Tab-separated table of C-alpha atoms and ligand atoms in Angstrom:
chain	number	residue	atom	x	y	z
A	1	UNK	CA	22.309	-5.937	12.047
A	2	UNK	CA	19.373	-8.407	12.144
A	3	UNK	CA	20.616	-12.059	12.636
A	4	UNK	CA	18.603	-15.217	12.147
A	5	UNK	CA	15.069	-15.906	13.930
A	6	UNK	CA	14.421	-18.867	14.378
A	7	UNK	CA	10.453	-19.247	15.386
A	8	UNK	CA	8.113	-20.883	12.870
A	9	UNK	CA	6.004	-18.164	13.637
A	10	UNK	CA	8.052	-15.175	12.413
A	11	UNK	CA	10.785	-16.540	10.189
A	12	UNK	CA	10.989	-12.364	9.502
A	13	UNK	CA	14.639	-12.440	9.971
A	14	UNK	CA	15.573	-15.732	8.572
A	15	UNK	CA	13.796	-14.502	5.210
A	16	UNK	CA	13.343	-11.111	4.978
A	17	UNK	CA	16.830	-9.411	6.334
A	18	UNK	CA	17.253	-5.447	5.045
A	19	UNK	CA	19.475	-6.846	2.239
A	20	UNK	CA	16.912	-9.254	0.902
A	21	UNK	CA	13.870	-6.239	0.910
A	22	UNK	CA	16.708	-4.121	-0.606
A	23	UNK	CA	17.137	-6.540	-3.335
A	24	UNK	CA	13.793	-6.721	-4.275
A	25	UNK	CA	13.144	-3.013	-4.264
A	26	UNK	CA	16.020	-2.917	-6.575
A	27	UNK	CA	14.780	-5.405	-8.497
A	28	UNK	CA	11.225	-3.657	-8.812
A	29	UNK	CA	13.764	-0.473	-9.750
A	30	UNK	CA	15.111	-2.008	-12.744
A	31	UNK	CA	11.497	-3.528	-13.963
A	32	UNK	CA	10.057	0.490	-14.714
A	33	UNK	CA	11.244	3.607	-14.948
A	34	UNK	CA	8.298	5.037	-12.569
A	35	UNK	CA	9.453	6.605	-9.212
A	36	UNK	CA	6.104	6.021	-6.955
A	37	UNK	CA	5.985	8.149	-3.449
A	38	UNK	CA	2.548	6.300	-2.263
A	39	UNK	CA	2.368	3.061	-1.741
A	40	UNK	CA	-1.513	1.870	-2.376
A	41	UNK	CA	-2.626	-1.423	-1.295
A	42	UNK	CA	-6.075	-2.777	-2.808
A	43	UNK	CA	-8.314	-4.675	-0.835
A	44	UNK	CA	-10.763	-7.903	-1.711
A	45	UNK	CA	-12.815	-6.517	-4.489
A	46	UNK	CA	-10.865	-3.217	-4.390
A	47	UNK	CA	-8.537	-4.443	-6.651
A	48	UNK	CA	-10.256	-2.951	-9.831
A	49	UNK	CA	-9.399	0.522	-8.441
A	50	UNK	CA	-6.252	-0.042	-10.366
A	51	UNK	CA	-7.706	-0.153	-13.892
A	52	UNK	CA	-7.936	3.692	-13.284
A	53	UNK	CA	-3.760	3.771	-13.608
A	54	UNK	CA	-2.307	4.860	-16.389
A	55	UNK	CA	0.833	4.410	-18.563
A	56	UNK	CA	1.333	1.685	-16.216
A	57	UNK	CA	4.055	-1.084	-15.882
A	58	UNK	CA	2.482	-4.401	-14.095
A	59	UNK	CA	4.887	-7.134	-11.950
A	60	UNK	CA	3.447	-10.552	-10.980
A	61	UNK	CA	4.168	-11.903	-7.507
A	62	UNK	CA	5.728	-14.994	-9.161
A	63	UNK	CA	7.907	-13.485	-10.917
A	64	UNK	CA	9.719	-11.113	-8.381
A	65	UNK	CA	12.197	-12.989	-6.241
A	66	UNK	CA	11.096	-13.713	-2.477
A	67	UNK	CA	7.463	-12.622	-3.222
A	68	UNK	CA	4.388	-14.935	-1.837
A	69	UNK	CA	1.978	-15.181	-4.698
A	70	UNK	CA	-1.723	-14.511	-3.237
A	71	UNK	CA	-4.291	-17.265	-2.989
A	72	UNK	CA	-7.501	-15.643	-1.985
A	73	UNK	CA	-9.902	-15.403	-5.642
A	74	UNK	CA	-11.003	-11.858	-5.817
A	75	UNK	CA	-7.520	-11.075	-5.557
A	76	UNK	CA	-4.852	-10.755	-8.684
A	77	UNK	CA	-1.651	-10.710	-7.835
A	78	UNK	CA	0.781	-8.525	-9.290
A	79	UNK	CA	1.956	-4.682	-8.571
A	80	UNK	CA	1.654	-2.036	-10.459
A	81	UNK	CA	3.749	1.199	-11.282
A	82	UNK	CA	1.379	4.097	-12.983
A	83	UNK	CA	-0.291	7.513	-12.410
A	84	UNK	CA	-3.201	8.194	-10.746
A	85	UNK	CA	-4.415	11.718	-11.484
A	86	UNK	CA	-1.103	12.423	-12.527
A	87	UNK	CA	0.930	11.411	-9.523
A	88	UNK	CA	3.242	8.369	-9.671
A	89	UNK	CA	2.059	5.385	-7.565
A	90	UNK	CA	2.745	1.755	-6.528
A	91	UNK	CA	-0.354	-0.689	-6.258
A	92	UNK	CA	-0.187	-3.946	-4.859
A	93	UNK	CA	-3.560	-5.686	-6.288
A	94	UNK	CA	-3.877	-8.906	-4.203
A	95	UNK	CA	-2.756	-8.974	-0.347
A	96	UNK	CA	-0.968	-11.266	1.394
A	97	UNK	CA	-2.960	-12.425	4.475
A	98	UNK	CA	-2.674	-14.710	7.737
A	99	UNK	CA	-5.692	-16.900	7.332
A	100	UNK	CA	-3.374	-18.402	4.112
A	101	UNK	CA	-0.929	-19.379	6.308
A	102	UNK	CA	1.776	-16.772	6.425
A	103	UNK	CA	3.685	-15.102	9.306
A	104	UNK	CA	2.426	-11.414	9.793
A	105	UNK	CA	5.747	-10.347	8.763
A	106	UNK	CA	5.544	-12.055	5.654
A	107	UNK	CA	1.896	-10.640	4.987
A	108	UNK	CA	3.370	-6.768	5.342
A	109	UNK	CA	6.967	-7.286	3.892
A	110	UNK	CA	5.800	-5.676	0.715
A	111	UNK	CA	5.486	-2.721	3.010
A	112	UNK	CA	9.139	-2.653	3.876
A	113	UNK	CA	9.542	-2.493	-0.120
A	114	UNK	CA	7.079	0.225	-0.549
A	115	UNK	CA	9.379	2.408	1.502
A	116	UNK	CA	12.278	0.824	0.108
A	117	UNK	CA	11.727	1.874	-3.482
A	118	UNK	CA	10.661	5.264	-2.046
A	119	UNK	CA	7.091	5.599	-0.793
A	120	UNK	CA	6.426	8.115	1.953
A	121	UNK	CA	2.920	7.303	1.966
A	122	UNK	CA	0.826	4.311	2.384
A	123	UNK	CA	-2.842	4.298	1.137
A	124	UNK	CA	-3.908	0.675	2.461
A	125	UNK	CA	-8.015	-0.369	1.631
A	126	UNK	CA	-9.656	-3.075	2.684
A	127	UNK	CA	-13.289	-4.898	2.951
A	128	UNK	CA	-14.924	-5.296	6.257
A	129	UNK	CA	-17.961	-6.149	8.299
A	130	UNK	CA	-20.422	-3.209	9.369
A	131	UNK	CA	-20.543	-3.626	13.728
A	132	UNK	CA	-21.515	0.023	14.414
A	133	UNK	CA	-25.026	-0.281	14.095
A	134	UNK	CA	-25.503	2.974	11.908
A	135	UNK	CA	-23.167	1.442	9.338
A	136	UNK	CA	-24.819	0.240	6.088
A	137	UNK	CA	-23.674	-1.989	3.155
A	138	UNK	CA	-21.428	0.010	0.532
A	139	UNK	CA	-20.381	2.586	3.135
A	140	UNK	CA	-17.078	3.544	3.683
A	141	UNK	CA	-15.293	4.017	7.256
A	142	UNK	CA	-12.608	6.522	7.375
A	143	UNK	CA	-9.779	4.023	9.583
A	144	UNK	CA	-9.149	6.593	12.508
A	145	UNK	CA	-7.782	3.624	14.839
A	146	UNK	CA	-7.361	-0.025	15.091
A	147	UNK	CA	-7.022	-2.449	18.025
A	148	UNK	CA	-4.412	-5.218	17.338
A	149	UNK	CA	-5.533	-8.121	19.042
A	150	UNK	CA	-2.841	-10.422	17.139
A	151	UNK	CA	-0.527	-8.563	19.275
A	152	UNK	CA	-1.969	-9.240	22.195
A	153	UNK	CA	-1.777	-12.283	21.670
A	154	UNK	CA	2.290	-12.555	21.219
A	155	UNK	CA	1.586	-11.909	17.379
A	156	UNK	CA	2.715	-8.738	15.729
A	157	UNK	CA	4.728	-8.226	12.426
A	158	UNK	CA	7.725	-6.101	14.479
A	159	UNK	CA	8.648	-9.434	16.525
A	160	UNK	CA	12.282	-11.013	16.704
A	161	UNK	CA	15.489	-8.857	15.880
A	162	UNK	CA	14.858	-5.165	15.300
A	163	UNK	CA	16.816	-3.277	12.419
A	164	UNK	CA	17.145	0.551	13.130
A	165	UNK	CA	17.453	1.302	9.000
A	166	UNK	CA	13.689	0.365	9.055
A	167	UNK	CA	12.466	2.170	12.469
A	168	UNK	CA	12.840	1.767	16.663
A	169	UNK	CA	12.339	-0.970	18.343
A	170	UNK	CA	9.509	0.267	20.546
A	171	UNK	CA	7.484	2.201	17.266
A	172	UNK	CA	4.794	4.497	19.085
A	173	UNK	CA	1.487	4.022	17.181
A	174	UNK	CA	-0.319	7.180	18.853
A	175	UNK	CA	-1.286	8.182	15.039
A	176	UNK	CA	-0.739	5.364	13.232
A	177	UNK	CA	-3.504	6.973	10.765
A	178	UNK	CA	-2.541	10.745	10.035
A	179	UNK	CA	-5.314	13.049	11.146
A	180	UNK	CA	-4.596	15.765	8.860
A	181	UNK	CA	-4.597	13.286	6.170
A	182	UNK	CA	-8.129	11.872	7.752
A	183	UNK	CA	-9.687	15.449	8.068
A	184	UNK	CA	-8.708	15.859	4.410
A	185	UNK	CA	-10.471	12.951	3.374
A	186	UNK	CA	-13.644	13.836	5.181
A	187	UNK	CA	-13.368	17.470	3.239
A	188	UNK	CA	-13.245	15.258	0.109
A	189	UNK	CA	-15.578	13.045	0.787
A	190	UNK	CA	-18.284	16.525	1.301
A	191	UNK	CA	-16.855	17.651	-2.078
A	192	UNK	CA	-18.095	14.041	-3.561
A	193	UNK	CA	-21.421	14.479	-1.976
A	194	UNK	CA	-20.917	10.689	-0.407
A	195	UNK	CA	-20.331	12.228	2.905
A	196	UNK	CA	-23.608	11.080	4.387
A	197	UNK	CA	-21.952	6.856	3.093
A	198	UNK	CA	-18.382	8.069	4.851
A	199	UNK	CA	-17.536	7.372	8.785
A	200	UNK	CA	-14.818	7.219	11.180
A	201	UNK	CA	-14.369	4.343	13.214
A	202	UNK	CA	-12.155	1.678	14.880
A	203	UNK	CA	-11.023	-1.397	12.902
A	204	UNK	CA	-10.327	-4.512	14.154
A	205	UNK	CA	-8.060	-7.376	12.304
A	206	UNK	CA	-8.836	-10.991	13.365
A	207	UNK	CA	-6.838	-14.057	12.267
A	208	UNK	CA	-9.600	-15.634	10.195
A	209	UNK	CA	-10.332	-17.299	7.591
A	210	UNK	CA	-14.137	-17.668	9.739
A	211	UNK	CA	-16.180	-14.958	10.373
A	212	UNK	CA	-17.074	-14.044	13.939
A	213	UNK	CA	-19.639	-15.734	16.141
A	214	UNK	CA	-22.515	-13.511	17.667
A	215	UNK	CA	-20.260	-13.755	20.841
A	216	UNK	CA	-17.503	-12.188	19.372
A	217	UNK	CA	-19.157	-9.560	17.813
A	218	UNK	CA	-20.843	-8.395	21.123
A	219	UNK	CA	-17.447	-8.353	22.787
A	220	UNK	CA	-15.838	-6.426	19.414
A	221	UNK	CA	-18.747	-3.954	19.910
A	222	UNK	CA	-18.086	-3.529	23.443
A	223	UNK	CA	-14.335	-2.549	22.681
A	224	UNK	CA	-15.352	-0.007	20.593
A	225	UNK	CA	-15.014	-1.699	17.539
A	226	UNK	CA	-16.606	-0.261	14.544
A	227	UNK	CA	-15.588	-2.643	11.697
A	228	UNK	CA	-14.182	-6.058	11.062
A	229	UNK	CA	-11.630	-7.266	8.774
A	230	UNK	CA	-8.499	-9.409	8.166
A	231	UNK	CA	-5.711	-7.356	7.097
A	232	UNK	CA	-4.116	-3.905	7.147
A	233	UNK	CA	-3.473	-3.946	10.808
A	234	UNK	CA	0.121	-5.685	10.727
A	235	UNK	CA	0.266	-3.554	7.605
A	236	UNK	CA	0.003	0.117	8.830
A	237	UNK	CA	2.153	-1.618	11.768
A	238	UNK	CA	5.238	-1.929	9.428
A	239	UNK	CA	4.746	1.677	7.655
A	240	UNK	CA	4.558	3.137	11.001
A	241	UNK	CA	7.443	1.530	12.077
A	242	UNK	CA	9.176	2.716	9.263
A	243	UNK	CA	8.039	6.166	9.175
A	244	UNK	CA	5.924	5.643	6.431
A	245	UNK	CA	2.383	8.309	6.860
A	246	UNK	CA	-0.690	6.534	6.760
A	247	UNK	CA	-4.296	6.399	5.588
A	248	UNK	CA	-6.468	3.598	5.168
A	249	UNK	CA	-10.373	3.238	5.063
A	250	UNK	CA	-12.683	0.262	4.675
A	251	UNK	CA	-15.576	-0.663	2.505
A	252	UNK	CA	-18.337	-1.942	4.010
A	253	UNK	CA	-19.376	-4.887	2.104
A	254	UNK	CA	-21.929	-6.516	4.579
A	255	UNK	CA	-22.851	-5.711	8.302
A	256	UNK	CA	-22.099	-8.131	11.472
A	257	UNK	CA	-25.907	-7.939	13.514
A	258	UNK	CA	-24.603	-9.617	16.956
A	259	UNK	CA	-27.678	-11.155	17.257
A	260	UNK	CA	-29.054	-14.857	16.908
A	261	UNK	CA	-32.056	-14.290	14.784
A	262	UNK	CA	-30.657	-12.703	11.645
A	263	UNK	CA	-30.082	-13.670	8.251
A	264	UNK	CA	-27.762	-11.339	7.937
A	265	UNK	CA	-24.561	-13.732	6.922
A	266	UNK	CA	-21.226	-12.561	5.424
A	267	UNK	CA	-20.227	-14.266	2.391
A	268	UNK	CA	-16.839	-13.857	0.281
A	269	UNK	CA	-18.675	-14.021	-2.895
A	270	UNK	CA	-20.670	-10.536	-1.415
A	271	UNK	CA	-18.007	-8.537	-0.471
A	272	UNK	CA	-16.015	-9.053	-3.560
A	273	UNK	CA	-19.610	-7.661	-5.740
A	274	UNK	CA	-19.895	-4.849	-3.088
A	275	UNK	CA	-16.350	-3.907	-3.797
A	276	UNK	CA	-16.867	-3.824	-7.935
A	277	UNK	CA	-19.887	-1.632	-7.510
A	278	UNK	CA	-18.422	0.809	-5.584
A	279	UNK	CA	-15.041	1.116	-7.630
A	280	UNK	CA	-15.687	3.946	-9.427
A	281	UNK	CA	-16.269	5.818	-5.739
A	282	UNK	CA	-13.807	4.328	-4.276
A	283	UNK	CA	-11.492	5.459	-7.027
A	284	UNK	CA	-11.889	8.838	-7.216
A	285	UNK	CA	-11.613	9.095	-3.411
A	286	UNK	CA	-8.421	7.831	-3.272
A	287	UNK	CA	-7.264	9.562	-6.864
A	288	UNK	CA	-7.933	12.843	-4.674
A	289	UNK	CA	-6.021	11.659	-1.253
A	290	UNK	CA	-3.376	10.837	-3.378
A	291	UNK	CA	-3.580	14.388	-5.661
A	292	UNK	CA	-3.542	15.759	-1.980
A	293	UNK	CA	-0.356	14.304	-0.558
A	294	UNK	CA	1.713	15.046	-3.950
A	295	UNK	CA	0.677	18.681	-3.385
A	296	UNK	CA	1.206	18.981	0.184
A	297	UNK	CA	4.656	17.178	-0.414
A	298	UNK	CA	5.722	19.157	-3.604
A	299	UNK	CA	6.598	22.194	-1.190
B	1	LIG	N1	-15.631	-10.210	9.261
B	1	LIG	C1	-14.294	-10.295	9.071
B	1	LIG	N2	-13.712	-9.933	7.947
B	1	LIG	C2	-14.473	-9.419	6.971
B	1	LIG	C3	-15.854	-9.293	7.103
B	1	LIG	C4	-16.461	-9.713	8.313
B	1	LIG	O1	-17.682	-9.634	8.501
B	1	LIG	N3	-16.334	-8.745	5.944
B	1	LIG	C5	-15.243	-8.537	5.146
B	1	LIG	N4	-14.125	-8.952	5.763
């Protein structure tokens, strides 16, 4: 049973015990009659991917009991319950992230609720910054890997009192993002033509809310980093943990040069525009992941 936490840093069990999540998952339950199996969470400018829904029921933050309500603009803030192509889904448009000043736990409970209300899969998108030097503006990278340097840092969603209901206390995170799942999407993304736009690569989630110096990016680039972002690490984290399957890609919406004499700057208002003008892409690439896993799963 998970007891109280007390550390400002990860007031996960103080807040978010297995009974709360379950209460809110019930709660999200009573609010539609939709019974998603992928969970689907939109990243900064992403968020229009959910105007492709249909018949769908939509839940503000505020007004679901122990949710944060997302500050970032770019970002709406509510869930949604619909179809895309057909198969029942769960959208959270808006993100909860560190840089706004909550505990990583905090930032992927709605994870915990995803499975909770009965998601299998997680679909989790996000913007980030172009380091691999072939990568160009409206790209997408395939997430094959991640390196969470929160956590080496003593920061990781999965700290303080472990409850078994939701997953081990040492997860393994050898594939955190499902290959099959990743070869798929590369198949689909030849069937869309875009596959010359569509990579594979390492992400990397720092704390934020600045973007990196040229320093950091030339260490990043030495670890093998291919893009740079501030979310969905802590997320696929918690699914993992929870036995949740994962896939998750990033749009590039403007390139980190680690170099002094560029102009090349990343700007919020950017990658939100980037995000919008790729929607329709975007959409249709994950309407066919998710088509995928309800057939694969149907069996
Ligand atoms: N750095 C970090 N996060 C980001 C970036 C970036 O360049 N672009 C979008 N999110």
């Amino acid at each position: 049973m998970m007891t109280a936490f007390n550390d400002s840093r990860s007031n996960f069990g103080k807040m978010y015990t297995y009974d709360t999540l379950q209460d809110i998952a019930n709660h999200l339950l009573s609010r539609t009659q939709l019974r998603p199996k992928i969970g689907i969470i939109l990243g900064t400018g992403l968020g229009s991917l959910a105007n492709q829904l249909t018949d769908a029921d939509y839940i503000d933050y505020e007004t679901v009991p122990h949710f944060p309500v997302s500050t970032v603009e770019g970002h709406v803030g509510r869930l949604i319950f619909g179809y895309l192509k057909g198969v029942p889904v769960m959208c959270m448009q808006g993100r909860f992230h560190y840089y706004e000043g909550y505990p990583l736990a905090k930032c992927s409970m709605p994870v915990r609720v995803m499975k909770l209300v009965g998601c299998s899969h997680l679909i989790a998108t996000n913007a980030a910054g172009g380091l691999h030097p072939d990568y160009k503006v409206g790209d997408i990278m395939l997430m094959k890997d991640h390196i969470n340097i929160m956590a080496f840092a003593g920061n990781n969603p999965l700290q303080g009192p472990n409850d078994a209901r939701f997953g081990p206390r040492f997860p393994n995170m050898m594939n955190a993002y499902d290959w099959k799942l990743l070869r798929k999407a590369k198949e689909i993304s030849k069937a869309m033509g875009i596959e010359n736009n569509v990579h594979e690569g390492v992400y990397i989630c720092l704390g934020g809310p600045n973007f990196e110096t040229v320093a950091e990016l030339k260490m990043l680039r030495i670890w093998g980093v291919d893009a740079v972002g501030m979310s969905t690490v802590h997320e696929i984290t918690t699914a993992r943990h929870c036995g949740m399957t994962c896939f998750a890609f990033s749009l590039i919406t403007n390139l980190c040069i680690p170099e002094y004499d560029t102009d090349e700057l990343a700007c919020h208002e950017d990658i939100v525009g980037i995000g919008l003008r790729q929607e329709k892409t975007l959409a249709e690439l994950v309407g066919r992941v998710v088509k995928h896993i309800h057939m694969e799963h149907k069996q």
